[in-house]
Each structure stands twice: as structure tokens, then as C-alpha cells.
Amino acid sequence: MRILGIESSCDETAASVVQDGKKLLSNVVASSAQAHIQYGGVVPEIAARSHIESILPVIHQALDDARCSWQDIDAIAVTKGAGLGGSLLVGVLTARTLAIAHDKPLYGVNHVEGHIYVNFLTTAAPWLDGTYQLPSKQPTFPMLGLIVSGGHSQLVLWQDHMDYKLLGQTHDDAIGEAFDKVARIIGLPYPGGPSISKKALEGNSGAYKLPKAKLRGKYDFSYSGLKTAVLRTAQDIIGKDYSFPSLEIAPLLTDQQKADLAASFQRTAVETIVDKTVLAAEEFQPKSVVIGGGVAANGELRRQLSDRLPLPAEYTDIKLCTDNAAMIATLGSYHHLLGSSPDDPFTLDIAPNLSM
Ligand code: KG4
Ligand code: ZN
């Protein structure tokens, strides 16, 4: 069984073919990230226009790389949400058209669930050999999933495929969003996650004491307070008060102060989410713990989880943590395998605010 996955929820246009829900045959990602750098964040109109240009070449490349023709494809899975409306529309309309033209079942799937399902990939085609470091075995249920991306910070417990419960989530900013905003304050390039983790290598994570938010929900998080604490600390370092504009701070910080702020922020941001993940692992005794989303690429997060979880955690390749279509094809594979009803290719709609 081979599923073609299509992803276009943000600034990555991606297509991938996955076999039997566990074997990666191709993974093509075209990103418009470069075009957004000068604005310090994704510009929806630019992203949508870029999807229009890239989507068909990306899909054809994914089929070619997988050594597949349309006859070899059993179904199409596409991200219907959550994401940017204009970006999602391009992927969904393309998938609908291809499903009609090639007479394939179509599944509109949840991007956030996809970030967790990418952990079910355990092998790659021989022509991808060595390109991906995949877990040695598939996760087993009950499975605790930690989703940490630019738009989401959630802890979810799966009893089985398609049977899950949201344990907790952020009340305000997502963890990736906090990385991006803190990077702006200390003058590091977008996207903030990779640039903060790189800068943090030169810094002292104990240099500045930053607060961890305390919330009533046992498994809920909050990141806007931590971001503000970094801002206040930075204003303090340069001897200005809270009215000093955040975007004028960076040039007044030394390189070492930036590195110390990056390291202190990263440590606190990661500890906050690892504290709750360990708590949930102790309470629910899952058989596996998996992480997904862009921030799952973070080395400090992987280290802290491995050190503190009561069971071994396996992580997927960093290239599969940020947005891609392999995660969508994998999730689509389980919809197809488990007999979910396909969507109507004439009416499948986008769901920009889709939640878990
Ligand atoms: O999953 P993703 O590609 O897109 C969303 O669905 O949001 O996640 C993007 C987020 C960005 O906020 C980016 O700064 C963050 O993931 N990110 C990282 C790292 N790589 C990407 N955050 C921390 N450490 C990283 N190495
Ligand atoms: Zn994502």
C-alpha cells in the first residue's frame, strides 16, 4: 500500500510517498522560508503564491523519487488544517483535483497529528539509505505524544490509532513561537529555534534566572511570560526600563550576553515542557513517548527527555521534525489501513483552526 502525502499548511510545499505506514519512499520539501526572512516571520500571501508555483513540480518529484507511477498509488492524504488559509487551499485543491483525475481515495488529515505519526516511519527505501536516521521500532500504545511546533505545544495520550485525548496545551504562545520571538529580541535570525540553539552553545544556561509559569491545569503550559521575562532581563542588562523598544535592544547587547540569554531561555523553555511530559509519563505509564513538530529537532529537548523520562525515548530524524509530507502520508496510511471513510474530493474543505 502506497500513500501520496501533500503538505502546504505554512511555508513548506511538500510531497512524499510512504509504503505500508512505515517505509519512506520519497520526501520532497520546497521552502519559501528565504523569502520571509526580511520580514521576520511568514507572510501568508508570499507563502500561498510560492505554493502555487511549487506544488506540481514537488509532487512529480516525490513520485519520481519513489519510483512510482500513479498506478502504484493507493490513496492521497493532504493536510486540511491547521494552518494558513491561503496555503492550505493550494494543497487541498491540488489534492482534490488529483484524486478526481486519477480516481484515488482522498483523506484530509490533521497536520498536528501528522507531526506525531512521522514517528511510525522505521525504514527507508534503499535509494534513501543513510539519508534518514529512523527509530528502530514503531511506537506502541498507549503512546504519549509531545507536540512542540511554531503553532502548538500539546501533550496528547493515544490509547490506539485515532483514539486520543488531549491532556494539556499552551494557554498563549507555542514554544516554537517563543523561540522565534526571543530570537527577534536578541537579534538572531528567523527562524528562531535553530538560531537560538546554535547561539546557546556559546552561552551559560545558568547566567540569567528566568521564571517557569505555574498554571492550574496539570498539563498546561504558558510561554508568553517567559518571553516577557527575557525582554525585561535584556532591558535590564542594557540599563533601560520596560518602555525601551524591544527591537532596539539587540545592537546594545554583547555577543556573550546574547549567548547567555539564548542558553538561559532555551534551558527554561525546555525544562517547562519536560517537567510536564515526565509528570504525564509517570501518571499514565505509556508504553512509548514520542515527540513531533519543529522544536522536536532541539538537542537540549532531546537530551533532557532522555535523561529524565522513566522509559527510553526514540527520536526520529531532525529533517522529519519540521514540516514535511512524509508525516502526512504516514498518517494517511493509517486512515486507509484502518478503514476511515475517505473524504469527498468535490467538497473537502480546509480547516485553518483544526484542533486536536
Ligand atoms: O513544525 P514546524 O516546522 O511548523 C509548525 O507547524 O509550526 O515548526 C516550526 C517551529 C519554529 O518556531 C522554529 O523556530 C522551531 O520550530 N524550530 C526549533 C528548532 N528547529 C525549528 N526550535 C528549537 N530548536 C530547533 N532546533
Ligand atoms: Zn508543523
XYZ file of N, CA and C in Angstrom, residues 18 20-24 109-122 134-135 137-141 143-147 156-164 290-293 316 320-321 324-338 340 356:
195
model
N 4.786 7.094 1.091
C 5.078 6.185 2.210
C 4.410 4.842 1.931
N 3.051 1.162 3.302
C 2.570 0.360 4.446
C 2.664 1.088 5.791
N 2.631 2.400 5.760
C 2.631 3.172 7.008
C 3.931 3.126 7.771
N 4.997 2.600 7.150
C 6.262 2.550 7.902
C 7.514 2.740 7.065
N 7.382 2.700 5.736
C 8.586 2.782 4.914
C 8.554 4.062 4.061
N 9.597 4.860 4.208
C 9.674 6.113 3.462
C 10.256 5.861 2.073
N -6.273 15.332 6.359
C -5.801 14.958 7.705
C -5.303 16.162 8.503
N -5.120 15.916 9.805
C -4.727 16.944 10.760
C -3.193 17.030 10.822
N -2.686 18.199 10.477
C -1.240 18.451 10.466
C -0.583 18.104 11.812
N -1.238 18.476 12.893
C -0.644 18.299 14.223
C -0.518 16.804 14.556
N -1.552 16.018 14.220
C -1.452 14.557 14.402
C -0.312 13.998 13.551
N -0.151 14.577 12.366
C 0.913 14.131 11.464
C 2.286 14.252 12.108
N 2.517 15.339 12.841
C 3.822 15.523 13.494
C 4.149 14.337 14.417
N 3.148 13.730 15.014
C 3.386 12.565 15.878
C 3.528 11.297 15.025
N 2.700 11.186 13.988
C 2.701 9.948 13.186
C 3.986 9.713 12.414
N 4.765 10.743 12.187
C 6.032 10.562 11.463
C 6.938 9.587 12.229
N 6.666 9.444 13.538
C 7.449 8.505 14.350
C 7.182 7.040 13.998
N 6.140 6.780 13.185
C 5.867 5.393 12.775
C 6.735 4.958 11.601
N 7.495 5.888 11.035
C 8.410 5.513 9.941
C 9.660 4.874 10.536
N 9.914 3.626 10.141
C 11.088 2.936 10.704
C 12.084 2.473 9.649
N 16.236 6.755 11.443
C 14.872 6.480 11.899
C 14.891 5.602 13.150
N 13.784 5.654 13.935
C 13.733 4.820 15.135
C 13.816 3.339 14.764
N 12.128 0.831 16.085
C 10.825 0.153 16.062
C 9.680 1.168 16.145
N 8.473 0.708 15.746
C 7.319 1.613 15.787
C 6.863 1.812 17.235
N 6.278 2.981 17.538
C 5.762 3.202 18.888
C 4.622 2.215 19.178
N 4.439 1.879 20.455
C 3.319 1.013 20.842
C 2.386 1.807 21.754
N 1.130 1.358 21.829
C 0.114 2.067 22.628
C 0.022 1.458 24.028
N 0.443 5.535 23.881
C 1.574 6.334 23.414
C 1.362 7.783 23.870
N 2.355 8.309 24.547
C 2.294 9.712 24.959
C 2.987 10.545 23.893
N 2.296 11.555 23.362
C 2.866 12.384 22.303
C 3.052 13.815 22.780
N 4.229 14.350 22.540
C 4.501 15.752 22.859
C 4.660 16.493 21.542
N 3.753 17.430 21.288
C 3.798 18.184 20.033
C 4.312 19.587 20.323
N -0.507 14.815 24.381
C -1.659 14.025 23.935
C -1.399 12.556 24.249
N -2.443 11.869 24.747
C -2.306 10.445 25.054
C -3.139 9.629 24.068
N -2.475 8.764 23.321
C -3.161 7.875 22.369
C -3.355 6.505 23.017
N -4.614 6.025 23.070
C -4.840 4.643 23.532
C -4.645 3.692 22.368
N -4.933 4.185 21.166
C -4.804 3.381 19.942
C -4.801 4.359 18.775
N -4.635 3.837 17.529
C -4.733 4.719 16.365
C -6.088 5.439 16.403
N -6.074 6.729 16.117
C -7.283 7.563 16.026
C -8.055 7.684 17.344
N -7.511 7.195 18.424
C -8.213 7.244 19.713
C -7.307 7.965 20.711
N -7.520 9.267 20.826
C -6.609 10.022 21.689
C -7.326 11.061 22.531
N 6.659 9.803 22.270
C 7.201 10.333 21.010
C 7.044 11.845 20.983
N 7.917 12.497 20.218
C 7.830 13.950 20.098
C 7.721 14.316 18.626
N 7.109 15.454 18.358
C 6.967 15.887 16.970
C 6.832 17.390 16.885
N 7.045 17.941 15.692
C 6.984 19.389 15.495
C 8.388 19.953 15.436
N 12.933 10.654 15.950
C 13.110 10.488 14.513
C 14.145 11.485 13.990
N 12.730 15.257 9.695
C 11.307 14.895 9.698
C 10.537 15.576 10.833
N 11.227 16.443 11.606
C 10.552 17.161 12.699
C 9.856 18.412 12.184
N 6.780 18.609 6.779
C 7.106 17.744 5.628
C 5.849 16.984 5.268
N 5.892 16.220 4.181
C 4.693 15.481 3.783
C 4.786 14.006 4.138
N 5.972 13.544 4.575
C 6.091 12.147 4.998
C 5.170 11.912 6.193
N 5.072 12.928 7.062
C 4.206 12.794 8.238
C 2.736 12.703 7.830
N 2.392 13.394 6.755
C 1.001 13.387 6.269
C 0.699 12.061 5.570
N 1.662 11.581 4.780
C 1.484 10.296 4.097
C 1.395 9.162 5.121
N 2.185 9.247 6.188
C 2.155 8.187 7.213
C 0.802 8.186 7.919
N 0.346 9.369 8.340
C -0.963 9.449 8.998
C -2.064 8.963 8.043
N -1.992 9.376 6.782
C -2.967 8.930 5.773
C -2.953 7.412 5.611
N -1.783 6.819 5.753
C -1.671 5.360 5.624
C -2.540 4.658 6.654
N -2.548 5.197 7.895
C -3.348 4.544 8.943
C -4.834 4.792 8.737
N -5.204 5.955 8.202
C -6.614 6.163 7.846
C -7.037 5.112 6.821
N -6.190 4.886 5.830
C -6.513 3.943 4.761
C -6.523 2.497 5.289
N -5.489 2.152 6.044
C -5.375 0.782 6.590
C -6.526 0.436 7.528
N -6.942 1.420 8.333
C -7.949 1.148 9.363
C -9.373 1.407 8.883
N -10.886 4.250 7.600
C -11.589 5.542 7.748
C -12.315 5.856 6.451
N -6.804 19.449 18.030
C -6.693 18.011 18.317
C -7.971 17.531 18.976
